[in-house]
Short mmCIF file of C-alpha atoms and ligand atoms in Angstrom, two decimals:
data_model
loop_
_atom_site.label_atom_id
_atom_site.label_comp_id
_atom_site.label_asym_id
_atom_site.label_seq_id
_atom_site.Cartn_x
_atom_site.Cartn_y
_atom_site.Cartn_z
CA UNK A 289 121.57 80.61 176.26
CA UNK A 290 119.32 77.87 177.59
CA UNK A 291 119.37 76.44 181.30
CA UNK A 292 121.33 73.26 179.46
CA UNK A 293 124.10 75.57 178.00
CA UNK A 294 124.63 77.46 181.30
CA UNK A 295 125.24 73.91 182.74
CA UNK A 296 128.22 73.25 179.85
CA UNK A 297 129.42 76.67 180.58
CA UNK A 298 129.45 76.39 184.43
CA UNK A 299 131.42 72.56 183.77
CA UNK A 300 133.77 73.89 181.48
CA UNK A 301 134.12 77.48 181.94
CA UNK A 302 136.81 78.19 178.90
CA UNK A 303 135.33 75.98 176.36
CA UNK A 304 134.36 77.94 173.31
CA UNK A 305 130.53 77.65 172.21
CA UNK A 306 129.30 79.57 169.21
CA UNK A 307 125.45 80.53 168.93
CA UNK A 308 124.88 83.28 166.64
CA UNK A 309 122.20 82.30 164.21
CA UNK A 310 125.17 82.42 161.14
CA UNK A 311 127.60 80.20 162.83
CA UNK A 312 124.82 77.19 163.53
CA UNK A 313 124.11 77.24 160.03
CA UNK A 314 127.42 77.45 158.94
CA UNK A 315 128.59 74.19 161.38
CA UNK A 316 124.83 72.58 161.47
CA UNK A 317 125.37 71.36 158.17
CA UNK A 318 127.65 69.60 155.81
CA UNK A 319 128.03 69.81 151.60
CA UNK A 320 124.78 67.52 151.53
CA UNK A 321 121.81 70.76 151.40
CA UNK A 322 118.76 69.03 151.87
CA UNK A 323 118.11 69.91 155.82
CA UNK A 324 117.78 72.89 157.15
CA UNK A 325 120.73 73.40 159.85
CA UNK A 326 119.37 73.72 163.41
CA UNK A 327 121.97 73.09 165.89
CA UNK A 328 121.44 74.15 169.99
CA UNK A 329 124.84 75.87 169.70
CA UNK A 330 128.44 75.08 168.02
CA UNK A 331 131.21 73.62 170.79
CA UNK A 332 134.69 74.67 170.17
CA UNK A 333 137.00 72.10 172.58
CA UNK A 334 140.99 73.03 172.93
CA UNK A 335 141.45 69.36 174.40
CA UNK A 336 140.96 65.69 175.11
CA UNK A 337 139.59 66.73 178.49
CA UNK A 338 136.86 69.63 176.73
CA UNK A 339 135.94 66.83 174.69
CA UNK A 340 135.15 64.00 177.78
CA UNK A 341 133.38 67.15 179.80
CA UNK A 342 131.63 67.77 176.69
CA UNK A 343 130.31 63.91 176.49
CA UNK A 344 129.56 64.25 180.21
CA UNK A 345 127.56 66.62 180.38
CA UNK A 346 125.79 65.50 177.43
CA UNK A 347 124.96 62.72 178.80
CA UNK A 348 123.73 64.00 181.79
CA UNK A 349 121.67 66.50 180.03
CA UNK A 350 120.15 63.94 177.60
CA UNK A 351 121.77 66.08 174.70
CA UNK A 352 122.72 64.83 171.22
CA UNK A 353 126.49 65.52 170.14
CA UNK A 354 127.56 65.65 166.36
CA UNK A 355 130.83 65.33 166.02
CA UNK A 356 132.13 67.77 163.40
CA UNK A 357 135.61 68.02 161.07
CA UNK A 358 135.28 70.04 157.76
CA UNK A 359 131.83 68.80 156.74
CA UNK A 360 132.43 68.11 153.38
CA UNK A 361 130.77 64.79 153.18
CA UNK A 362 128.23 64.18 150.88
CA UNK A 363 125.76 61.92 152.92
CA UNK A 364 124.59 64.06 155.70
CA UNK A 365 126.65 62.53 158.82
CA UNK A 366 127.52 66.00 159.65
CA UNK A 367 124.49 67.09 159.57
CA UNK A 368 123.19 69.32 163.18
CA UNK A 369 119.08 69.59 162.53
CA UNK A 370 117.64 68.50 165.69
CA UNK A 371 118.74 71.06 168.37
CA UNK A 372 122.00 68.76 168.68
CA UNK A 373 125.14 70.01 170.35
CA UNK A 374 127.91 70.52 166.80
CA UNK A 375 131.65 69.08 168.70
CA UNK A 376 133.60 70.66 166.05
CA UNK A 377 137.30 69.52 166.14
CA UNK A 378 139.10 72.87 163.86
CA UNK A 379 140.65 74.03 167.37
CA UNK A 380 142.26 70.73 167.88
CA UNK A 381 144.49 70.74 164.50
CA UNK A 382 147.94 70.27 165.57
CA UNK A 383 150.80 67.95 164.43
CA UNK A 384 151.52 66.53 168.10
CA UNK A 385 154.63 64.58 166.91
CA UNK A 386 156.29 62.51 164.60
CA UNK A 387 158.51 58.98 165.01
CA UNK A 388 161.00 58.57 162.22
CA UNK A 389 161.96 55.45 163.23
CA UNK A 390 158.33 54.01 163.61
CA UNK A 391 157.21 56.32 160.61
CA UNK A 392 154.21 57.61 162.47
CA UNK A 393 152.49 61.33 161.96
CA UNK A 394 150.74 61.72 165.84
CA UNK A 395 147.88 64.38 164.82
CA UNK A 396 144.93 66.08 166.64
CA UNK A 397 141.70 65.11 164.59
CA UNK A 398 140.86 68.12 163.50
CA UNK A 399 143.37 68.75 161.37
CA UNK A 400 143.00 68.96 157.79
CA UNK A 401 143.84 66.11 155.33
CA UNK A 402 146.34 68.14 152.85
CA UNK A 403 147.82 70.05 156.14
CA UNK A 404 149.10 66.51 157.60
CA UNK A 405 150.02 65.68 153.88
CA UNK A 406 152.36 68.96 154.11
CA UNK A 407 153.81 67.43 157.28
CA UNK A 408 154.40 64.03 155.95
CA UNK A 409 156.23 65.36 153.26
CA UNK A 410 158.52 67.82 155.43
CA UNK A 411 160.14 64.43 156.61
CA UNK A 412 160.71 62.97 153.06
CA UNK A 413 157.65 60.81 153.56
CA UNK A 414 154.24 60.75 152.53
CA UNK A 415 150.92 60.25 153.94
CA UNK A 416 149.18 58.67 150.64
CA UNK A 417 145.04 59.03 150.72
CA UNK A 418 144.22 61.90 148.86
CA UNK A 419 141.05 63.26 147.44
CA UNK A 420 140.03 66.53 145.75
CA UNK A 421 138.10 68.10 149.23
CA UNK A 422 141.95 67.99 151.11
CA UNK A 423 142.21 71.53 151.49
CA UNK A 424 138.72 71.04 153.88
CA UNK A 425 138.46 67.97 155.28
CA UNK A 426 139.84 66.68 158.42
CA UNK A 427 141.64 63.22 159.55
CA UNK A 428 139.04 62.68 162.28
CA UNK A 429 136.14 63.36 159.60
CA UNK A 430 138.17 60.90 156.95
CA UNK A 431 138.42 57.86 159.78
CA UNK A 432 134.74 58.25 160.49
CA UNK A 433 134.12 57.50 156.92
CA UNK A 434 137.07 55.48 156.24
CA UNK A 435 137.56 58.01 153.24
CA UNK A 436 139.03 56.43 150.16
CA UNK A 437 139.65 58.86 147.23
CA UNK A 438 141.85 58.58 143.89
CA UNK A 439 144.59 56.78 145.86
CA UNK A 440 142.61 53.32 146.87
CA UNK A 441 144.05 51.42 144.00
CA UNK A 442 147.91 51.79 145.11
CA UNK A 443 147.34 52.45 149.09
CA UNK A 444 144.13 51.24 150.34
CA UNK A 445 141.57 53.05 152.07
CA UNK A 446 141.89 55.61 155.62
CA UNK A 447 141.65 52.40 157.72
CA UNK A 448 145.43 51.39 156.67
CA UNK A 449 147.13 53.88 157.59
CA UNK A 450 145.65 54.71 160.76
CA UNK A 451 148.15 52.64 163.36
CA UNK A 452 146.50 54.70 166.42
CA UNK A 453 143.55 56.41 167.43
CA UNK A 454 142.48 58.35 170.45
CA UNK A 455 138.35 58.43 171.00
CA UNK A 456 136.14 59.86 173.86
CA UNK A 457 133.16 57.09 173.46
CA UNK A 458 130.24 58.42 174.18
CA UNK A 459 129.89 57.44 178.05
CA UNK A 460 132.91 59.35 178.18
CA UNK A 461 135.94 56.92 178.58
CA UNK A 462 138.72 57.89 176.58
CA UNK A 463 140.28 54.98 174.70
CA UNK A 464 143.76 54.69 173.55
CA UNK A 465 143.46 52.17 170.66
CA UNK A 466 146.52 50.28 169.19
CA UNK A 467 149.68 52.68 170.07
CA UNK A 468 151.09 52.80 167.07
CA UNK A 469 152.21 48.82 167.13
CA UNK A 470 152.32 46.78 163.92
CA UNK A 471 151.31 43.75 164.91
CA UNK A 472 148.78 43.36 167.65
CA UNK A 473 147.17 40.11 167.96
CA UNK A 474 145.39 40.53 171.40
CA UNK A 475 141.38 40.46 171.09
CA UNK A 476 139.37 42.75 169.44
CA UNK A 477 140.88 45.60 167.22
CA UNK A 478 138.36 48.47 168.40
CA UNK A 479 140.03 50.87 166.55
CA UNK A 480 138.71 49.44 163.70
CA UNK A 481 135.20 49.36 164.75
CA UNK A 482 135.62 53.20 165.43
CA UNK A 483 137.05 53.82 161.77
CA UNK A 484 133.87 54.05 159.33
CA UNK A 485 131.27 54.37 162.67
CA UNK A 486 130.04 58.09 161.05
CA UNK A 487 130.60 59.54 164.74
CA UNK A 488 128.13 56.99 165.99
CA UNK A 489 130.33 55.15 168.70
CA UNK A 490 132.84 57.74 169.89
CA UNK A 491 134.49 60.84 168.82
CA UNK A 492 137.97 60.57 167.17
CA UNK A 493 140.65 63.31 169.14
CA UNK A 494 143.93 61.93 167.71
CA UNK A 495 145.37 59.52 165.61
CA UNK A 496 148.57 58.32 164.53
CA UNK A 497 149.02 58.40 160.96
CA UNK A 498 151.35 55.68 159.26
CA UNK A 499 153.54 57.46 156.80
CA UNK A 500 155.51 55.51 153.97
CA UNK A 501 158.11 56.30 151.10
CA UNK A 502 156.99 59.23 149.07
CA UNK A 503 155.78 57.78 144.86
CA UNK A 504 157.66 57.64 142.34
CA UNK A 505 158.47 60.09 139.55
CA UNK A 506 154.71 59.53 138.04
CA UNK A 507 153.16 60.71 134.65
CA UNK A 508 149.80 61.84 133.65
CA UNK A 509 147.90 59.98 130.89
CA UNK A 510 144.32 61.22 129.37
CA UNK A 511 142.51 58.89 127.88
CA UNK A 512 139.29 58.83 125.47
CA UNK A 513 137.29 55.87 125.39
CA UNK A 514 134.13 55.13 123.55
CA UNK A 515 131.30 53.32 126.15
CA UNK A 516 132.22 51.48 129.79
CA UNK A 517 133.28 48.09 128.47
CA UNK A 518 136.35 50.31 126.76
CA UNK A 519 137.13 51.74 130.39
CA UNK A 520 137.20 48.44 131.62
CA UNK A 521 139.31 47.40 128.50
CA UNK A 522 141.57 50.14 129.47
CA UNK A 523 141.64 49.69 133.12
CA UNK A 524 143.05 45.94 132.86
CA UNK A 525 145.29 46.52 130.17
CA UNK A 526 147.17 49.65 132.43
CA UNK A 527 146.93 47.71 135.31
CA UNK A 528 148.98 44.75 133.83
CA UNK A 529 151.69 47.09 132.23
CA UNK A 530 152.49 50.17 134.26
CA UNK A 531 152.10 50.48 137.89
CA UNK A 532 149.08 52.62 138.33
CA UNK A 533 149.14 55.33 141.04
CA UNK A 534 145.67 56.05 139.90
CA UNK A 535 142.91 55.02 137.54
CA UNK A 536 139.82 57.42 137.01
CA UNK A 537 136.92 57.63 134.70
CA UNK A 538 134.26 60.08 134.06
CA UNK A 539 131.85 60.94 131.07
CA UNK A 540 131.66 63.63 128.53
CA UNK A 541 128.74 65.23 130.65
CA UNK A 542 131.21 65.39 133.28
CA UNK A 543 133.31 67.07 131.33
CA UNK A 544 130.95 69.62 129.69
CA UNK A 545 130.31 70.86 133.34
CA UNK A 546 133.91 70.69 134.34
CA UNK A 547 134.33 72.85 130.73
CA UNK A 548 131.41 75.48 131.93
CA UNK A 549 133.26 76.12 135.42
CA UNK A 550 136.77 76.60 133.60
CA UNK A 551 138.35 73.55 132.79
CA UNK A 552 140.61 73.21 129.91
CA UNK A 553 139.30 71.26 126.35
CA UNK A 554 141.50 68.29 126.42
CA UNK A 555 140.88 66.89 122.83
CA UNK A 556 138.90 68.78 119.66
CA UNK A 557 136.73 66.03 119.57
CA UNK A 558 134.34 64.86 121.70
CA UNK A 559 134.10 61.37 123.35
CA UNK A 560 131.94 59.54 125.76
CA UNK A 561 134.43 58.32 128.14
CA UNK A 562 137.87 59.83 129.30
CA UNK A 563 139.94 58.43 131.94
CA UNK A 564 143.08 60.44 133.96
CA UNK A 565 145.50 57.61 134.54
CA UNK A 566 148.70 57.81 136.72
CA UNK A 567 151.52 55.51 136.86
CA UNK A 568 155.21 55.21 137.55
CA UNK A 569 157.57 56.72 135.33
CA UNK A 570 160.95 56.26 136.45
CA UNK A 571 163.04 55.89 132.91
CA UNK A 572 162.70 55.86 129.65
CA UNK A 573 161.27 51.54 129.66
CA UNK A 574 158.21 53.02 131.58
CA UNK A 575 157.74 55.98 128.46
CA UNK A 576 158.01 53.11 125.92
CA UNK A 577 155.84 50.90 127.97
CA UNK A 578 152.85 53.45 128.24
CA UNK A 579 153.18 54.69 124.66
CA UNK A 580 153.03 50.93 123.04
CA UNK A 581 150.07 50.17 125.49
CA UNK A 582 148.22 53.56 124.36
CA UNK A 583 148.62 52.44 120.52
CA UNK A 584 147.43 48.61 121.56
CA UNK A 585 144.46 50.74 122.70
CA UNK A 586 143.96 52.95 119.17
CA UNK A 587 144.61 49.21 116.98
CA UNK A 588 141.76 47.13 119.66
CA UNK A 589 139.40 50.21 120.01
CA UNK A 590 139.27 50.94 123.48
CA UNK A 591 141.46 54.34 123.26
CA UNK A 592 140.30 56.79 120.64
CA UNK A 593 142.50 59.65 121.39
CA UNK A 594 144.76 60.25 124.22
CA UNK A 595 147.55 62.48 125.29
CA UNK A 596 150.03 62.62 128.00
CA UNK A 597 150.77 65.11 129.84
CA UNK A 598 153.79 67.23 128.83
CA UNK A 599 154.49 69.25 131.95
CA UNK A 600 153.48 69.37 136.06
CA UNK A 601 151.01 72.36 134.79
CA UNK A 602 149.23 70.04 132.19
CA UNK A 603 149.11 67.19 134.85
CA UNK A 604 147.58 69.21 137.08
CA UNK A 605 144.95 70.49 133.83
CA UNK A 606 144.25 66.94 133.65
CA UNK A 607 143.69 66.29 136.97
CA UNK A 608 141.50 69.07 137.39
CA UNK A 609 138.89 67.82 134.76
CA UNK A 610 138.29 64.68 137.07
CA UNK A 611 138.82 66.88 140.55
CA UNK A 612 136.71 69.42 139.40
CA UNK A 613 133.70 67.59 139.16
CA UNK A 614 132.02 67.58 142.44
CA UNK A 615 132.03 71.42 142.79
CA UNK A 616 131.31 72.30 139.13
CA UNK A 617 128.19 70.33 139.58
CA UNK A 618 127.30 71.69 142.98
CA UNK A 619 124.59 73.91 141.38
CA UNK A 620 122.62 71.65 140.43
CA UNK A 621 121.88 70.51 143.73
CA UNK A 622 123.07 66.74 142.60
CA UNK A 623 121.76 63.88 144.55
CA UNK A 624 124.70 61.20 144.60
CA UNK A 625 125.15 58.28 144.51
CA UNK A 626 128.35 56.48 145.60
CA UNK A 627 128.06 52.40 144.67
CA UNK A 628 131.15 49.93 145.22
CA UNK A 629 131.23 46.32 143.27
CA UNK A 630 133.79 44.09 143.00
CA UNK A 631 135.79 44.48 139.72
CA UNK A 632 134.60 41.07 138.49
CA UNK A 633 130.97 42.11 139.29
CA UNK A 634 131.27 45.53 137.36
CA UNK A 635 130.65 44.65 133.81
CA UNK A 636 127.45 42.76 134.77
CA UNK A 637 126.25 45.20 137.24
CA UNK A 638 127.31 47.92 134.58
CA UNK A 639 124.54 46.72 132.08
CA UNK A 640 122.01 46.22 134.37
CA UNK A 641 122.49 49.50 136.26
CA UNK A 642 122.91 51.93 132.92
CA UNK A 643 119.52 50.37 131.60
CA UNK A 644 117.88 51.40 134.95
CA UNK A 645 119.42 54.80 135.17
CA UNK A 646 118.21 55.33 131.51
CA UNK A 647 114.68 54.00 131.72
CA UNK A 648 113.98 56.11 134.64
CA UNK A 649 115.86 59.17 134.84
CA UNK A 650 115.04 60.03 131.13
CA UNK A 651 113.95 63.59 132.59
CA UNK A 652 117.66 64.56 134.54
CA UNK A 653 120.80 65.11 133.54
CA UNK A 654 122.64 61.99 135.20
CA UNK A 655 126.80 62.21 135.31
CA UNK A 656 128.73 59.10 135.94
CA UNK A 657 132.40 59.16 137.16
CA UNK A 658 134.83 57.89 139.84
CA UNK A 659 137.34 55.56 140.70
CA UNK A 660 136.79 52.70 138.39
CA UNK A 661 139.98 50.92 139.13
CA UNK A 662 138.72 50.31 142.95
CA UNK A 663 135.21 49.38 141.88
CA UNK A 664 133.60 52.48 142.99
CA UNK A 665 131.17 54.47 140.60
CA UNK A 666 129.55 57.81 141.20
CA UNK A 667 126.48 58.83 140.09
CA UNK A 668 125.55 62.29 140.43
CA UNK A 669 121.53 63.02 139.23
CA UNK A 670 121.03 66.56 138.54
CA UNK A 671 118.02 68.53 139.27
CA UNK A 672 116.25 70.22 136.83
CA UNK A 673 116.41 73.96 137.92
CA UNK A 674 112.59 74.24 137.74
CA UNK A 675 111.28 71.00 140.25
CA UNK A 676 111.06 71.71 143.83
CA UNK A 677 113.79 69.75 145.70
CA UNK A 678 111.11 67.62 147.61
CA UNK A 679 109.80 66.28 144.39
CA UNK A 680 113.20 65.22 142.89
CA UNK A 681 114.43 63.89 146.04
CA UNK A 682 111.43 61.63 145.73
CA UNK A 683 112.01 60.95 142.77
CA UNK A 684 115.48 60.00 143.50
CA UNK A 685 115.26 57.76 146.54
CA UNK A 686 112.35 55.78 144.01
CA UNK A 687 115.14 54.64 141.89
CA UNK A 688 117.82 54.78 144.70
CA UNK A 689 115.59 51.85 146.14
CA UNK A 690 115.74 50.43 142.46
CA UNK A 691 119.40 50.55 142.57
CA UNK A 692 120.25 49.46 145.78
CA UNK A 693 118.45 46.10 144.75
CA UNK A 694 120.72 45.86 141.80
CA UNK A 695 123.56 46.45 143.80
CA UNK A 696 122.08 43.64 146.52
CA UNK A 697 122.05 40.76 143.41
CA UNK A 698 125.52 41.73 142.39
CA UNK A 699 127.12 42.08 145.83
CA UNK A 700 127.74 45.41 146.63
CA UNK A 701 127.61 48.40 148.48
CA UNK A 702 125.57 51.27 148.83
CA UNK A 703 128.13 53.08 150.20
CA UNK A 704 131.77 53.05 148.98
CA UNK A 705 133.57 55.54 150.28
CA UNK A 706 131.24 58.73 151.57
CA UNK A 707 129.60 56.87 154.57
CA UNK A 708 125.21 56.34 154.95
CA UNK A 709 124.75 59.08 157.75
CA UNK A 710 121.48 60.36 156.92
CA UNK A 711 120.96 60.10 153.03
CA UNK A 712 121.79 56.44 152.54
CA UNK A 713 120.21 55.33 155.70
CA UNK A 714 116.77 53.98 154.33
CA UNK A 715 119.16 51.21 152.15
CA UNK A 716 121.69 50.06 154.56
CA UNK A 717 119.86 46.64 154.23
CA UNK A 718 120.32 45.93 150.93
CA UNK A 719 124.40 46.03 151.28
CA UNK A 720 124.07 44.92 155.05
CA UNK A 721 122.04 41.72 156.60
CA UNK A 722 119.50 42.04 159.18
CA UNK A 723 121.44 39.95 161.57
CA UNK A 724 125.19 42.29 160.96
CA UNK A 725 123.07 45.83 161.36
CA UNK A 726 121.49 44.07 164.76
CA UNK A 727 125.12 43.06 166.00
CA UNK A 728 126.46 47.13 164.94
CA UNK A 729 123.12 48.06 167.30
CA UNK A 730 124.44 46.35 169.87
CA UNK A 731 127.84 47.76 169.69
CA UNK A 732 126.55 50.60 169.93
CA UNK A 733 124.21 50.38 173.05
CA UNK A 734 127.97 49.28 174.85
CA UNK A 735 130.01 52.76 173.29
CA UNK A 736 127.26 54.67 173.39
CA UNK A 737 124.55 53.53 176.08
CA UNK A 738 122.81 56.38 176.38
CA UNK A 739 122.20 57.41 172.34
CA UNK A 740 123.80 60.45 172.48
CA UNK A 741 126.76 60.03 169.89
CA UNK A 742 125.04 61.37 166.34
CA UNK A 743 122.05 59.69 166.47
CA UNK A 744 119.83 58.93 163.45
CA UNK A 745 123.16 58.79 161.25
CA UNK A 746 123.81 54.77 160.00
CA UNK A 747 120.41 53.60 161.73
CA UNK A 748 117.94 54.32 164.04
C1 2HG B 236 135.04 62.22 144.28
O1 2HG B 236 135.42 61.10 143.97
C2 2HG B 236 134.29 62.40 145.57
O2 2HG B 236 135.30 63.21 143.59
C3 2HG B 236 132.95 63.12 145.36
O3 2HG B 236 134.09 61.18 146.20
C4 2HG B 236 131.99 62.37 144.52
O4 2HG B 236 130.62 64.29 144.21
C5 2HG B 236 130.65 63.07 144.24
O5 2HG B 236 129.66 62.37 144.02
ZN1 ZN B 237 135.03 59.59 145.23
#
């Protein structure tokens, strides 16, 4: 142990620090694989007060903190490579308590999404974001990023259900944000500055979850679709008749990988497009409504096949070829992007951005997919077993540049959902003005005055 370590141990003699050469590259990185892990040591904190010591003697020490939850985001923000201090939350994971009457899930932050799902449900409600890494993830990683997921078009994004949050900024106040109220018109919602801050401005300990009726009885449409202006086709049409829970696309690359790592062949032919598409399906007018809107699709063109699912089991088949993605492409050491437009920009931005793509990734194997209905495309480049990672992340942050301009002309983000941390940072200023990224500096100068909360993630 280093002379800065002994000073953590002799301030907090029972906190738990890890610093076998396995466990700092196990926590010093996150599913992003392009640095090499190099964390000081791993800090295990039981409790709110762990977590201020931590920050205090951080600060006093002049030692970088990343704050840590299941590290499966995709844009580095997890990432330990600097001789940082890793503040991993897994020991605080509890369900601390639960209001019926204000419908409000009180949970430690390092608890994991689908766990506090479980709990929602053991009261008859639900907690509704949901995304394929659940079983991983943590709340307090899913309010740094303001995590969407396949959920965004029915319930919104992390930031509305979080009606409380507890965060240890980084000169070591703790801050109780918002207490659960409703309404709350009194100055400056802070809570909301902390949701989406990547770590950067303080470190989430607890939160109160806002829980609401569970869905509906819901069914499980696949669709095929011939090009993008058929998904949007599709999208609108849905949207108008049924009452989506969830509207998905991806492409028949998508699916050939999904195929290779054990999916199940949904149609005998193959397509271009497929979407999975939830909705309400309380009685039989909801059947008849989906059916009729499928066949509008077969007579105008935008559906070529489709099928619905006939059981839970084949919903879950379904869902698996569009959940399945991310990790049967994992091999391939993808470098993703994760682009939000508005819906009205998306045809226009689709043209422009599927030209680019083509002209200058003829080379890669490039797999579009993602949550259509909220705007928000993924697109996964794949690298070619044979070129050294250096060169094709070159490559890649060429065109990223390319693309972020696109996105800048049709006014949108370079980030939807995964957050900028580290592999997004060089274009926060195409999706953010000069002037807005100066004002978040300053914010963070007052939360964070001495630069030890994640720094290098979201700016420099
Ligand atoms: C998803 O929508 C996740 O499945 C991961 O946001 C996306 O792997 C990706 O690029
Ligand atoms: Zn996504």
């Amino acid at each position: 142990m280093d002379a800065a370590l002994d000073a953590l141990h002799d301030a907090l003699p029972d906190l738990r620090l890890l610093t076998e050469a396995s466990e700092l590259a196990h926590y010093g990185r996150d599913w992003t694989r392009r640095w090499t892990p190099a964390p000081r040591a791993i800090a295990l904190p039981a409790s709110v007060d762990e977590v201020v010591g931590i920050v205090r003697w951080a600060r006093g020490q002049g030692v970088a903190l990343v704050p840590s939850g299941g590290r499966t985001g995709l844009s580095g923000g997890a990432v330990a490579a600097h001789g940082e201090l890793v503040v991993s939350l897994e020991r605080m994971n509890k369900v601390r308590g639960f209001d019926p009457v204000d419908r409000l899930l009180t949970v430690q932050a390092g608890i994991p999404l689908q766990m506090a799902q479980e709990a929602a449900r053991t009261h008859g409600l639900q907690y509704p974001v949901d995304f394929a890494a659940r079983g991983s993830c943590t709340i307090g990683g899913n309010i740094a990023t303001n995590a969407g997921g396949i959920r965004v078009l029915r319930y919104g994004n992390t930031r509305e259900w979080i009606a409380g949050l507890t965060v240890v900024t980084g000169d070591g106040e703790v801050l109780r944000l918002n207490n659960g109220l409703v309404k709350n018109s009194s100055g400056y919602d802070l809570r909301h500055l902390l949701i989406g801050a990547e770590g950067t401005l303080g470190i989430v300990v607890e939160a109160m979850l806002k829980l609401t009726a569970p869905p509906p009885p819901t069914q499980v449409m696949l669709l095929a679709l011939p090009d993008f202006d058929a998904v949007l086709a599709a999208f609108s049409t849905l949207r108008e008749g049924l009452r989506l829970e969830a509207f998905e696309f991806f492409t028949a690359l998508a699916l050939k990988h999904v195929l290779a790592h054990g999916g199940q062949r949904p149609f005998d032919d193959d397509h271009a497009f497929y979407a999975v598409v939830e909705y309400a399906n309380e009685d039989e007018a909801d059947e008849v409504a989906a059916l009729s809107l499928f066949e509008q699709g077969l007579d105008n063109g935008w559906a070529l096949d489709g099928v619905i699912a006939a059981s839970q089991a084949q919903a879950a088949q379904l869902w698996r070829l569009r959940e399945g993605i991310t990790e049967s492409l994992a091999s391939h050491t993808p470098y993703k992007n994760d682009v939000a437009l508005r819906i009205s920009a998306l045809p226009a931005f689709l043209q422009e951005a599927e030209r680019l793509i083509s002209d200058e990734y003829p080379q890669f194997e490039v797999v579009w997919f993602g949550h259509i209905g909220d705007g928000n495309l993924h697109i996964n480049v794949l690298k070619p077993a044979d070129l050294p990672q250096a060169d094709f992340v070159r490559d890649c942050e060429r065109v990223t540049k390319l693309l972020a301009d696109v996105l800048e002309r049709h006014g949108g983000s370079i980030s939807a959902e995964h957050g900028i941390g580290l592999v997004k940072k060089p274009y926060l200023l195409g999706t953010r003005s000069a002037e807005e990224v100066a004002v978040m500096q300053g914010i963070k100068r007052v939360l964070d005055p001495d630069g030890i909360l994640n720094p290098g993630k979201l700016f420099d």
